[in-house]
Amino acid sequence: MSIVSEISSTAQVDPPCPLNLEGSSLVQAYCRKTPGSSALANRARQIFPGGITHDARYIEPHGIYVTHAEGSRKWDVDGNEYVDYSGGHGALILGHNHPLITDAVRDQLGKGTHYGAGHELEIEWGGIIKDMVPCAERVRFTNSGTESTMLALRLARAHTGRSKFLRFKGHFHGWHDYVTGGVTSHFDGSPITGVPSGTSATMVIAPPNDLKATAAILSRDDDIAAMILEPTGSTWGKVPIMPSFLVGLRRLADEFGVTLIFDEVVSGFRCSPGGAQEAYGVTPDLTTLGKIVSGGLPGAALVGKKEYLDLIDFRQTAMDGRERISHKGTFNAAPASGAAGIAALNLVRSGGPCAEAIGYGNRLIDELNAMFSTESVNWVAYGTFGGFHVFLNPQAKSTDRKEIESGEFGAENIAASKDPSFVMKVRIGALLHGVDLQGWPGGPVSAAHTDDDLGRTVDSFRQTIRLLRSDGDID
């Protein structure tokens, strides 16, 4: 064999699964149920790194491959039906394939996909956002939440003349260089592989829900331009933020002349029509938006006070004699995304979809906790604003939902979990029994979820617990 062919042959060998799933009857049953998805996963591994196109879709031994979706359900290539708690990674508060949205997009596609020019839809879309979001004196469209946080930090630096920013441990703000550290690792501020040390040095990490620690940082460092956080807490509220903390941050931002940025890519138009800032009554200087804002199509935005967004305004910067910040993006305010966004936000602004999702989420949490008690596991379901989490509680900590949701339980307690192999088995068990969860485990709920979905979800967890117990994974 030649050296070239030997290298090529070696390159085709898949690396082993890093998790301990051997001997799990639950995983074996899942593999028998999803042969079509398994085959597609094998093909995908020869094309994509890890066989996936988004980290959140990482599932061992393989994920499902979906053919279509409707309302709260989706179906895979093997014909299996699932209650969906991925919801387009949180973009689909109205559920899959809502007729008003699909009709609006279909109509727009007949008129063109990209004009390379302004269009009336972008004005209507931006106007709706401006009316709904309290801080939105001006709107700038982007293509993703990551792009929005990039622009927000740049505007904050330009506005304040400072170079650093303060972020909170565990909070996610996209994957660009400035915000990669401090989410799941590198809590000491050290650079992640591929990120220059000078870039990481501009980031200061603080513990969430600790105003004294935040105030101390701001007091000793006068080069901090901004504070950025997820206002409902990290990972969709997995580690909840106390409302009083938000009030305190607004006060500290004013006191120290620091820009307060709410990352509402997740919470925007979900907590309430005006997002978390409306629900909590705390108005930031800048807000990043994504997911729901474009009705399930690609799109995002940065909104905020005029004095910040003026920094990308040609006329205003010329009049002020300031250097303008350039901002481009091939698909900013794409017409089809605008059509979907307008249709979705016109439905959300009534408040009905938010209330329905929140109500379903609360009922689901109550039913799950009742079942956990019956099954004698110390797991805890909790969540706010239409999202739910299951704390697997390996160290037998609190089983009080209210204590966890208050934010006083502590990030370290919530972050503690069984090993990743166990968490993956829980997720696989849900798929085996017809429920697709996010990897926490948990997920966002939608206004399309029904009482039948609730019953199926509770039963899926029940059957998963029993299989885990029969395999000796839990007592």
Tab-separated table of C-alpha atoms in Angstrom:
chain	number	residue	atom	x	y	z
A	1	MET	CA	0.000	0.000	0.000
A	2	SER	CA	1.320	3.459	-0.900
A	3	ILE	CA	1.819	6.130	1.745
A	4	VAL	CA	-0.975	8.216	0.170
A	5	SER	CA	-3.500	5.371	0.193
A	6	GLU	CA	-2.476	4.378	3.712
A	7	ILE	CA	-3.076	7.930	4.969
A	8	SER	CA	-6.387	8.083	3.087
A	9	SER	CA	-7.479	4.758	4.550
A	10	THR	CA	-6.544	5.837	8.061
A	11	ALA	CA	-8.445	9.103	7.639
A	12	GLN	CA	-11.674	7.194	7.004
A	13	VAL	CA	-11.619	5.429	10.377
A	14	ASP	CA	-14.111	7.026	12.761
A	15	PRO	CA	-12.761	7.921	16.190
A	16	PRO	CA	-14.343	5.963	19.047
A	17	CYS	CA	-17.306	7.268	21.022
A	18	PRO	CA	-15.953	9.175	24.055
A	19	LEU	CA	-18.926	8.179	26.215
A	20	ASN	CA	-19.542	4.945	28.076
A	21	LEU	CA	-22.725	3.646	26.469
A	22	GLU	CA	-21.715	-0.006	26.147
A	23	GLY	CA	-24.220	-2.520	27.492
A	24	SER	CA	-27.066	-0.028	27.809
A	25	SER	CA	-30.326	-1.744	26.848
A	26	LEU	CA	-31.823	1.697	26.368
A	27	VAL	CA	-29.192	2.702	23.792
A	28	GLN	CA	-29.444	-0.671	22.061
A	29	ALA	CA	-33.219	-0.294	21.714
A	30	TYR	CA	-32.749	3.207	20.293
A	31	CYS	CA	-30.328	1.915	17.661
A	32	ARG	CA	-32.807	-0.780	16.623
A	33	LYS	CA	-35.509	1.885	16.270
A	34	THR	CA	-33.449	4.317	14.172
A	35	PRO	CA	-31.490	2.392	11.500
A	36	GLY	CA	-32.137	5.047	8.859
A	37	SER	CA	-30.788	7.811	11.050
A	38	SER	CA	-27.773	5.648	11.894
A	39	ALA	CA	-26.996	5.193	8.205
A	40	LEU	CA	-27.265	8.919	7.542
A	41	ALA	CA	-25.054	9.665	10.539
A	42	ASN	CA	-22.377	7.375	9.112
A	43	ARG	CA	-22.525	9.286	5.816
A	44	ALA	CA	-22.441	12.620	7.608
A	45	ARG	CA	-19.261	11.718	9.512
A	46	GLN	CA	-17.448	11.490	6.182
A	47	ILE	CA	-18.527	15.032	5.283
A	48	PHE	CA	-18.862	17.127	8.437
A	49	PRO	CA	-16.518	17.274	11.445
A	50	GLY	CA	-18.145	14.995	13.976
A	51	GLY	CA	-20.956	14.390	11.490
A	52	ILE	CA	-22.919	17.451	12.668
A	53	THR	CA	-23.465	21.083	11.698
A	54	HIS	CA	-24.214	22.495	15.181
A	55	ASP	CA	-22.723	21.501	18.538
A	56	ALA	CA	-26.172	21.152	20.137
A	57	ARG	CA	-26.975	18.350	17.689
A	58	TYR	CA	-24.231	16.136	19.080
A	59	ILE	CA	-25.829	12.862	20.186
A	60	GLU	CA	-24.153	9.496	20.706
A	61	PRO	CA	-24.306	6.997	19.123
A	62	HIS	CA	-26.190	9.137	16.560
A	63	GLY	CA	-28.924	11.725	16.395
A	64	ILE	CA	-32.179	11.569	14.485
A	65	TYR	CA	-32.594	12.823	10.927
A	66	VAL	CA	-35.891	14.620	10.419
A	67	THR	CA	-38.013	14.613	7.269
A	68	HIS	CA	-40.816	17.009	8.247
A	69	ALA	CA	-42.493	18.758	11.165
A	70	GLU	CA	-45.888	20.187	12.053
A	71	GLY	CA	-47.051	22.019	15.164
A	72	SER	CA	-45.339	20.431	18.176
A	73	ARG	CA	-44.266	17.222	16.386
A	74	LYS	CA	-41.597	16.062	13.972
A	75	TRP	CA	-40.861	12.793	12.152
A	76	ASP	CA	-37.580	11.073	11.320
A	77	VAL	CA	-36.457	9.055	8.304
A	78	ASP	CA	-37.540	5.841	10.031
A	79	GLY	CA	-41.098	7.141	10.443
A	80	ASN	CA	-40.792	7.731	14.198
A	81	GLU	CA	-42.843	10.605	15.612
A	82	TYR	CA	-41.485	12.923	18.314
A	83	VAL	CA	-42.824	15.604	20.614
A	84	ASP	CA	-40.322	18.349	19.880
A	85	TYR	CA	-38.561	20.361	22.581
A	86	SER	CA	-35.852	21.656	20.298
A	87	GLY	CA	-38.227	24.008	18.522
A	88	GLY	CA	-35.708	25.223	15.994
A	89	HIS	CA	-33.265	25.813	18.879
A	90	GLY	CA	-35.881	28.067	20.445
A	91	ALA	CA	-36.942	29.982	17.335
A	92	LEU	CA	-40.389	28.405	17.018
A	93	ILE	CA	-42.583	29.668	19.856
A	94	LEU	CA	-45.537	29.252	17.462
A	95	GLY	CA	-44.587	25.675	16.597
A	96	HIS	CA	-43.524	24.183	13.292
A	97	ASN	CA	-44.980	25.192	9.961
A	98	HIS	CA	-47.428	27.844	11.214
A	99	PRO	CA	-49.720	28.591	8.229
A	100	LEU	CA	-49.551	32.387	8.517
A	101	ILE	CA	-45.760	32.273	8.468
A	102	THR	CA	-45.426	29.746	5.651
A	103	ASP	CA	-47.977	31.672	3.563
A	104	ALA	CA	-46.072	34.925	4.092
A	105	VAL	CA	-42.762	33.326	3.118
A	106	ARG	CA	-44.246	31.564	0.105
A	107	ASP	CA	-45.723	34.841	-1.119
A	108	GLN	CA	-42.402	36.640	-0.733
A	109	LEU	CA	-40.388	33.915	-2.473
A	110	GLY	CA	-42.505	34.516	-5.562
A	111	LYS	CA	-41.284	38.118	-5.562
A	112	GLY	CA	-37.567	37.473	-5.078
A	113	THR	CA	-35.113	36.325	-2.439
A	114	HIS	CA	-32.556	39.154	-2.366
A	115	TYR	CA	-32.804	42.643	-3.819
A	116	GLY	CA	-29.461	44.074	-2.756
A	117	ALA	CA	-31.483	47.159	-1.840
A	118	GLY	CA	-33.880	48.443	0.760
A	119	HIS	CA	-37.457	47.152	0.780
A	120	GLU	CA	-40.670	48.021	2.583
A	121	LEU	CA	-40.739	44.757	4.528
A	122	GLU	CA	-37.581	45.703	6.438
A	123	ILE	CA	-39.177	48.974	7.552
A	124	GLU	CA	-42.343	47.227	8.720
A	125	TRP	CA	-40.324	44.507	10.460
A	126	GLY	CA	-38.035	46.959	12.212
A	127	GLY	CA	-40.983	49.132	13.200
A	128	ILE	CA	-42.721	46.216	14.914
A	129	ILE	CA	-39.554	45.412	16.884
A	130	LYS	CA	-39.172	49.079	17.845
A	131	ASP	CA	-42.743	49.117	19.146
A	132	MET	CA	-42.361	45.867	21.108
A	133	VAL	CA	-38.933	46.069	22.779
A	134	PRO	CA	-38.599	48.783	25.473
A	135	CYS	CA	-34.973	49.764	24.745
A	136	ALA	CA	-35.346	49.742	20.948
A	137	GLU	CA	-34.952	53.361	19.897
A	138	ARG	CA	-33.126	52.084	16.811
A	139	VAL	CA	-32.841	48.667	15.096
A	140	ARG	CA	-30.034	47.099	13.067
A	141	PHE	CA	-30.546	43.714	11.432
A	142	THR	CA	-27.832	41.040	11.453
A	143	ASN	CA	-27.722	37.373	10.493
A	144	SER	CA	-27.233	35.652	13.856
A	145	GLY	CA	-27.072	36.187	17.579
A	146	THR	CA	-23.296	35.861	17.399
A	147	GLU	CA	-23.133	38.763	14.942
A	148	SER	CA	-25.408	40.805	17.187
A	149	THR	CA	-23.183	40.397	20.247
A	150	MET	CA	-20.110	41.238	18.154
A	151	LEU	CA	-21.725	44.499	17.075
A	152	ALA	CA	-23.044	45.269	20.557
A	153	LEU	CA	-19.591	45.001	22.121
A	154	ARG	CA	-18.015	47.113	19.399
A	155	LEU	CA	-20.607	49.865	19.823
A	156	ALA	CA	-20.175	49.792	23.597
A	157	ARG	CA	-16.410	50.205	23.248
A	158	ALA	CA	-16.777	53.033	20.776
A	159	HIS	CA	-19.387	54.812	22.880
A	160	THR	CA	-17.443	54.608	26.142
A	161	GLY	CA	-13.887	54.790	24.826
A	162	ARG	CA	-13.007	51.744	26.939
A	163	SER	CA	-11.721	48.340	25.860
A	164	LYS	CA	-12.865	45.627	28.297
A	165	PHE	CA	-16.209	44.030	29.039
A	166	LEU	CA	-17.635	42.095	31.962
A	167	ARG	CA	-19.514	38.849	31.355
A	168	PHE	CA	-21.009	36.333	33.750
A	169	LYS	CA	-19.899	32.765	34.302
A	170	GLY	CA	-21.785	30.259	32.180
A	171	HIS	CA	-23.682	32.779	30.044
A	172	PHE	CA	-23.598	32.136	26.294
A	173	HIS	CA	-23.228	34.976	23.781
A	174	GLY	CA	-22.226	33.203	20.593
A	175	TRP	CA	-18.950	31.733	19.441
A	176	HIS	CA	-16.796	34.687	18.353
A	177	ASP	CA	-13.387	35.187	19.951
A	178	TYR	CA	-14.427	37.679	22.614
A	179	VAL	CA	-17.074	35.492	24.254
A	180	THR	CA	-15.908	31.873	23.959
A	181	GLY	CA	-14.238	31.694	27.368
A	182	GLY	CA	-16.197	31.450	30.579
A	183	VAL	CA	-19.156	29.483	29.235
A	184	THR	CA	-18.243	25.888	30.067
A	185	SER	CA	-14.532	26.316	30.799
A	186	HIS	CA	-11.678	28.829	31.083
A	187	PHE	CA	-13.410	30.570	33.963
A	188	ASP	CA	-10.075	32.106	34.942
A	189	GLY	CA	-10.076	34.176	31.760
A	190	SER	CA	-7.341	32.157	30.068
A	191	PRO	CA	-7.652	31.989	26.272
A	192	ILE	CA	-9.401	29.126	24.529
A	193	THR	CA	-7.435	27.368	21.789
A	194	GLY	CA	-7.344	29.574	18.715
A	195	VAL	CA	-8.114	32.815	20.566
A	196	PRO	CA	-5.270	35.324	21.056
A	197	SER	CA	-4.360	36.009	24.660
A	198	GLY	CA	-4.779	39.719	24.041
A	199	THR	CA	-8.381	39.157	23.023
A	200	SER	CA	-9.170	37.083	26.103
A	201	ALA	CA	-7.551	39.751	28.268
A	202	THR	CA	-10.378	42.143	27.390
A	203	MET	CA	-12.920	39.821	29.052
A	204	VAL	CA	-13.568	39.914	32.794
A	205	ILE	CA	-15.651	37.053	34.243
A	206	ALA	CA	-17.895	37.592	37.265
A	207	PRO	CA	-20.151	35.225	39.228
A	208	PRO	CA	-23.863	35.650	38.461
A	209	ASN	CA	-26.246	36.959	41.131
A	210	ASP	CA	-23.389	38.586	43.070
A	211	LEU	CA	-23.743	42.367	42.975
A	212	LYS	CA	-20.938	42.891	45.477
A	213	ALA	CA	-18.470	41.036	43.259
A	214	THR	CA	-19.637	42.978	40.205
A	215	ALA	CA	-19.372	46.309	42.003
A	216	ALA	CA	-15.882	45.436	43.214
A	217	ILE	CA	-14.720	44.702	39.667
A	218	LEU	CA	-16.156	47.953	38.334
A	219	SER	CA	-14.625	49.903	41.209
A	220	ARG	CA	-11.083	48.707	40.554
A	221	ASP	CA	-11.143	48.649	36.734
A	222	ASP	CA	-12.132	51.845	34.925
A	223	ASP	CA	-11.554	50.330	31.472
A	224	ILE	CA	-14.762	48.264	31.392
A	225	ALA	CA	-17.048	49.369	28.564
A	226	ALA	CA	-19.956	46.983	29.020
A	227	MET	CA	-21.663	44.276	31.028
A	228	ILE	CA	-23.433	41.559	29.035
A	229	LEU	CA	-25.664	38.747	30.292
A	230	GLU	CA	-28.633	36.519	29.540
A	231	PRO	CA	-31.295	38.218	31.690
A	232	THR	CA	-33.085	34.964	32.547
A	233	GLY	CA	-29.825	33.169	33.363
A	234	SER	CA	-27.337	30.975	31.569
A	235	THR	CA	-28.423	28.237	29.185
A	236	TRP	CA	-32.019	29.348	28.843
A	237	GLY	CA	-32.311	29.940	32.575
A	238	LYS	CA	-30.670	26.682	33.656
A	239	VAL	CA	-28.887	28.786	36.285
A	240	PRO	CA	-31.568	31.409	36.981
A	241	ILE	CA	-30.878	35.097	37.503
A	242	MET	CA	-32.522	36.846	40.435
A	243	PRO	CA	-34.646	39.810	39.251
A	244	SER	CA	-33.045	41.967	41.942
A	245	PHE	CA	-29.670	41.299	40.291
A	246	LEU	CA	-30.895	42.903	37.061
A	247	VAL	CA	-32.115	45.948	38.964
A	248	GLY	CA	-28.729	46.185	40.645
A	249	LEU	CA	-26.852	45.892	37.354
A	250	ARG	CA	-28.863	48.771	35.895
A	251	ARG	CA	-27.897	50.888	38.905
A	252	LEU	CA	-24.220	49.909	38.647
A	253	ALA	CA	-24.161	50.580	34.903
A	254	ASP	CA	-25.440	54.100	35.501
A	255	GLU	CA	-23.072	54.668	38.411
A	256	PHE	CA	-19.929	53.592	36.548
A	257	GLY	CA	-20.869	54.730	33.039
A	258	VAL	CA	-20.920	51.177	31.714
A	259	THR	CA	-23.112	49.924	28.863
A	260	LEU	CA	-25.682	47.334	29.974
A	261	ILE	CA	-26.326	44.719	27.290
A	262	PHE	CA	-29.101	42.144	27.533
A	263	ASP	CA	-28.561	39.098	25.349
A	264	GLU	CA	-32.185	38.320	24.543
A	265	VAL	CA	-31.517	35.988	21.638
A	266	VAL	CA	-33.314	33.333	23.703
A	267	SER	CA	-35.618	35.375	25.949
A	268	GLY	CA	-36.690	37.969	23.398
A	269	PHE	CA	-40.408	37.677	22.522
A	270	ARG	CA	-40.626	34.588	24.771
A	271	CYS	CA	-40.757	35.932	28.343
A	272	SER	CA	-43.287	38.487	27.133
A	273	PRO	CA	-43.901	40.291	23.840
A	274	GLY	CA	-41.172	42.748	24.887
A	275	GLY	CA	-38.835	40.075	26.210
A	276	ALA	CA	-37.228	39.755	29.627
A	277	GLN	CA	-36.704	43.511	29.916
A	278	GLU	CA	-40.444	44.067	29.714
A	279	ALA	CA	-41.191	41.166	32.057
A	280	TYR	CA	-38.706	42.376	34.690
A	281	GLY	CA	-39.118	46.108	34.135
A	282	VAL	CA	-35.377	46.690	33.635
A	283	THR	CA	-34.316	48.486	30.452
A	284	PRO	CA	-30.786	47.898	29.109
A	285	ASP	CA	-28.830	50.145	26.761
A	286	LEU	CA	-28.502	47.501	24.042
A	287	THR	CA	-30.293	44.215	23.334
A	288	THR	CA	-29.335	41.361	21.044
A	289	LEU	CA	-32.203	39.489	19.401
A	290	GLY	CA	-32.430	36.307	17.339
A	291	LYS	CA	-34.477	33.117	17.001
A	292	ILE	CA	-38.116	34.271	17.318
A	293	VAL	CA	-37.366	37.680	15.773
A	294	SER	CA	-37.245	36.199	12.257
A	295	GLY	CA	-40.072	33.698	12.596
A	296	GLY	CA	-37.938	30.570	12.261
A	297	LEU	CA	-35.865	31.746	9.305
A	298	PRO	CA	-32.272	33.011	9.508
A	299	GLY	CA	-32.039	36.481	10.985
A	300	ALA	CA	-31.220	38.520	14.068
A	301	ALA	CA	-30.949	42.106	15.248
A	302	LEU	CA	-29.255	44.527	17.587
A	303	VAL	CA	-31.531	47.142	19.106
A	304	GLY	CA	-30.972	49.875	21.636
A	305	LYS	CA	-30.587	53.503	22.476
A	306	LYS	CA	-30.171	55.912	19.586
A	307	GLU	CA	-26.883	57.289	20.924
A	308	TYR	CA	-25.291	53.847	20.438
A	309	LEU	CA	-26.777	52.935	17.072
A	310	ASP	CA	-25.945	56.425	15.779
A	311	LEU	CA	-22.341	55.224	15.610
A	312	ILE	CA	-23.162	53.317	12.396
A	313	ASP	CA	-25.248	56.179	10.925
A	314	PHE	CA	-23.547	57.886	7.953
A	315	ARG	CA	-25.206	61.265	8.439
A	316	GLN	CA	-25.038	61.377	12.234
A	317	THR	CA	-21.343	60.491	12.473
A	318	ALA	CA	-20.510	63.020	9.732
A	319	MET	CA	-22.389	65.727	11.605
A	320	ASP	CA	-20.748	64.760	14.907
A	321	GLY	CA	-17.291	64.515	13.355
A	322	ARG	CA	-16.853	60.953	14.611
A	323	GLU	CA	-15.387	57.921	12.912
A	324	ARG	CA	-18.246	55.723	11.742
A	325	ILE	CA	-18.387	52.027	12.622
A	326	SER	CA	-18.856	49.943	9.499
A	327	HIS	CA	-21.439	47.178	9.569
A	328	LYS	CA	-22.338	44.975	6.617
A	329	GLY	CA	-23.946	41.575	6.035
A	330	THR	CA	-25.054	40.015	2.766
A	331	PHE	CA	-28.325	38.732	4.176
A	332	ASN	CA	-29.168	41.519	6.650
A	333	ALA	CA	-32.967	41.995	6.604
A	334	ALA	CA	-33.402	39.373	3.874
A	335	PRO	CA	-36.914	39.715	2.394
A	336	ALA	CA	-38.062	36.158	3.184
A	337	SER	CA	-36.848	36.477	6.780
A	338	GLY	CA	-38.609	39.815	7.018
A	339	ALA	CA	-41.869	38.285	5.827
A	340	ALA	CA	-41.580	35.487	8.392
A	341	GLY	CA	-40.567	37.890	11.152
A	342	ILE	CA	-43.499	40.217	10.530
A	343	ALA	CA	-45.989	37.338	10.527
A	344	ALA	CA	-44.544	35.821	13.708
A	345	LEU	CA	-44.214	39.049	15.691
A	346	ASN	CA	-47.706	40.188	14.770
A	347	LEU	CA	-48.955	36.995	16.419
A	348	VAL	CA	-46.609	37.217	19.415
A	349	ARG	CA	-47.316	40.880	20.177
A	350	SER	CA	-50.838	39.989	21.381
A	351	GLY	CA	-49.264	38.186	24.334
A	352	GLY	CA	-51.273	35.036	23.703
A	353	PRO	CA	-48.458	32.764	22.460
A	354	CYS	CA	-46.154	33.766	25.338
A	355	ALA	CA	-48.884	33.091	27.898
A	356	GLU	CA	-49.754	29.736	26.318
A	357	ALA	CA	-46.130	28.561	26.247
A	358	ILE	CA	-45.522	29.685	29.829
A	359	GLY	CA	-48.718	28.004	31.024
A	360	TYR	CA	-47.853	24.717	29.320
A	361	GLY	CA	-44.323	24.854	30.697
A	362	ASN	CA	-45.572	25.294	34.255
A	363	ARG	CA	-48.033	22.400	33.935
A	364	LEU	CA	-45.350	20.165	32.455
A	365	ILE	CA	-42.946	20.977	35.291
A	366	ASP	CA	-45.593	20.199	37.908
A	367	GLU	CA	-46.476	16.875	36.271
A	368	LEU	CA	-42.836	15.857	35.899
A	369	ASN	CA	-42.080	16.583	39.544
A	370	ALA	CA	-45.116	14.584	40.660
A	371	MET	CA	-43.931	11.649	38.546
A	372	PHE	CA	-40.340	11.920	39.822
A	373	SER	CA	-41.687	11.626	43.344
A	374	THR	CA	-43.781	8.586	42.445
A	375	GLU	CA	-40.792	6.932	40.759
A	376	SER	CA	-38.569	7.704	43.784
A	377	VAL	CA	-35.884	9.692	41.974
A	378	ASN	CA	-34.584	12.970	43.353
A	379	TRP	CA	-34.661	14.725	39.975
A	380	VAL	CA	-36.202	18.197	39.837
A	381	ALA	CA	-37.973	19.872	36.931
A	382	TYR	CA	-37.902	23.656	36.959
A	383	GLY	CA	-37.935	26.621	34.614
A	384	THR	CA	-39.475	29.962	33.822
A	385	PHE	CA	-40.999	31.679	30.806
A	386	GLY	CA	-41.825	28.613	28.758
A	387	GLY	CA	-38.657	26.599	29.134
A	388	PHE	CA	-37.977	23.584	31.330
A	389	HIS	CA	-34.899	21.907	32.773
A	390	VAL	CA	-34.405	18.650	34.626
A	391	PHE	CA	-31.811	18.795	37.404
A	392	LEU	CA	-30.509	15.228	37.750
A	393	ASN	CA	-29.330	15.994	41.291
A	394	PRO	CA	-26.525	13.427	41.704
A	395	GLN	CA	-25.500	14.741	45.124
A	396	ALA	CA	-29.050	14.722	46.518
A	397	LYS	CA	-29.214	18.496	46.838
A	398	SER	CA	-32.465	20.443	47.068
A	399	THR	CA	-35.591	19.080	45.401
A	400	ASP	CA	-37.407	22.390	45.888
A	401	ARG	CA	-38.308	23.859	42.502
A	402	LYS	CA	-38.883	27.339	43.939
A	403	GLU	CA	-35.474	27.391	45.619
A	404	ILE	CA	-33.753	26.546	42.348
A	405	GLU	CA	-35.760	29.060	40.322
A	406	SER	CA	-35.075	31.838	42.828
A	407	GLY	CA	-31.425	31.937	41.794
A	408	GLU	CA	-30.289	31.396	45.379
A	409	PHE	CA	-29.487	27.700	44.895
A	410	GLY	CA	-26.147	28.503	43.268
A	411	ALA	CA	-24.553	27.838	39.909
A	412	GLU	CA	-22.183	25.214	41.287
A	413	ASN	CA	-25.051	23.148	42.686
A	414	ILE	CA	-26.991	23.235	39.428
A	415	ALA	CA	-23.912	22.635	37.298
A	416	ALA	CA	-23.213	19.444	39.228
A	417	SER	CA	-24.604	16.520	37.304
A	418	LYS	CA	-23.978	12.868	36.697
A	419	ASP	CA	-21.333	12.036	34.148
A	420	PRO	CA	-21.931	12.950	30.485
A	421	SER	CA	-22.643	9.320	29.629
A	422	PHE	CA	-25.583	9.294	32.034
A	423	VAL	CA	-26.952	12.573	30.696
A	424	MET	CA	-26.724	11.192	27.157
A	425	LYS	CA	-28.633	8.077	28.213
A	426	VAL	CA	-31.434	10.280	29.544
A	427	ARG	CA	-31.611	12.088	26.216
A	428	ILE	CA	-31.516	8.826	24.246
A	429	GLY	CA	-34.209	7.404	26.507
A	430	ALA	CA	-36.449	10.327	25.665
A	431	LEU	CA	-35.883	9.806	21.934
A	432	LEU	CA	-36.595	6.093	22.321
A	433	HIS	CA	-39.951	7.008	23.816
A	434	GLY	CA	-40.875	9.699	21.313
A	435	VAL	CA	-39.579	12.955	22.818
A	436	ASP	CA	-36.722	15.089	21.488
A	437	LEU	CA	-35.005	17.122	24.226
A	438	GLN	CA	-32.169	19.583	24.318
A	439	GLY	CA	-29.071	18.186	25.983
A	440	TRP	CA	-29.551	19.699	29.489
A	441	PRO	CA	-31.975	17.752	29.509
A	442	GLY	CA	-35.010	19.952	28.880
A	443	GLY	CA	-36.004	22.460	26.253
A	444	PRO	CA	-38.163	25.364	25.149
A	445	VAL	CA	-41.899	24.846	24.826
A	446	SER	CA	-44.232	26.461	22.329
A	447	ALA	CA	-47.780	27.673	22.023
A	448	ALA	CA	-48.405	24.612	19.830
A	449	HIS	CA	-47.801	22.032	22.582
A	450	THR	CA	-50.911	20.220	23.792
A	451	ASP	CA	-52.103	18.238	26.789
A	452	ASP	CA	-51.424	15.068	24.801
A	453	ASP	CA	-47.821	16.205	24.331
A	454	LEU	CA	-47.584	16.776	28.073
A	455	GLY	CA	-48.772	13.258	28.846
A	456	ARG	CA	-46.384	11.721	26.328
A	457	THR	CA	-43.482	13.719	27.728
A	458	VAL	CA	-44.120	12.672	31.306
A	459	ASP	CA	-44.494	9.041	30.242
A	460	SER	CA	-41.260	9.246	28.229
A	461	PHE	CA	-39.349	10.308	31.336
A	462	ARG	CA	-41.100	7.605	33.381
A	463	GLN	CA	-40.144	4.841	30.952
A	464	THR	CA	-36.590	6.186	30.723
A	465	ILE	CA	-36.217	6.128	34.511
A	466	ARG	CA	-37.404	2.519	34.627
A	467	LEU	CA	-34.971	1.430	31.915
A	468	LEU	CA	-32.093	3.230	33.620
A	469	ARG	CA	-33.007	1.502	36.859
A	470	SER	CA	-33.177	-1.915	35.213
A	471	ASP	CA	-29.691	-1.321	33.776
A	472	GLY	CA	-28.382	-0.340	37.202
A	473	ASP	CA	-27.714	3.278	36.220
A	474	ILE	CA	-29.897	4.580	39.062
A	475	ASP	CA	-31.001	3.040	42.339
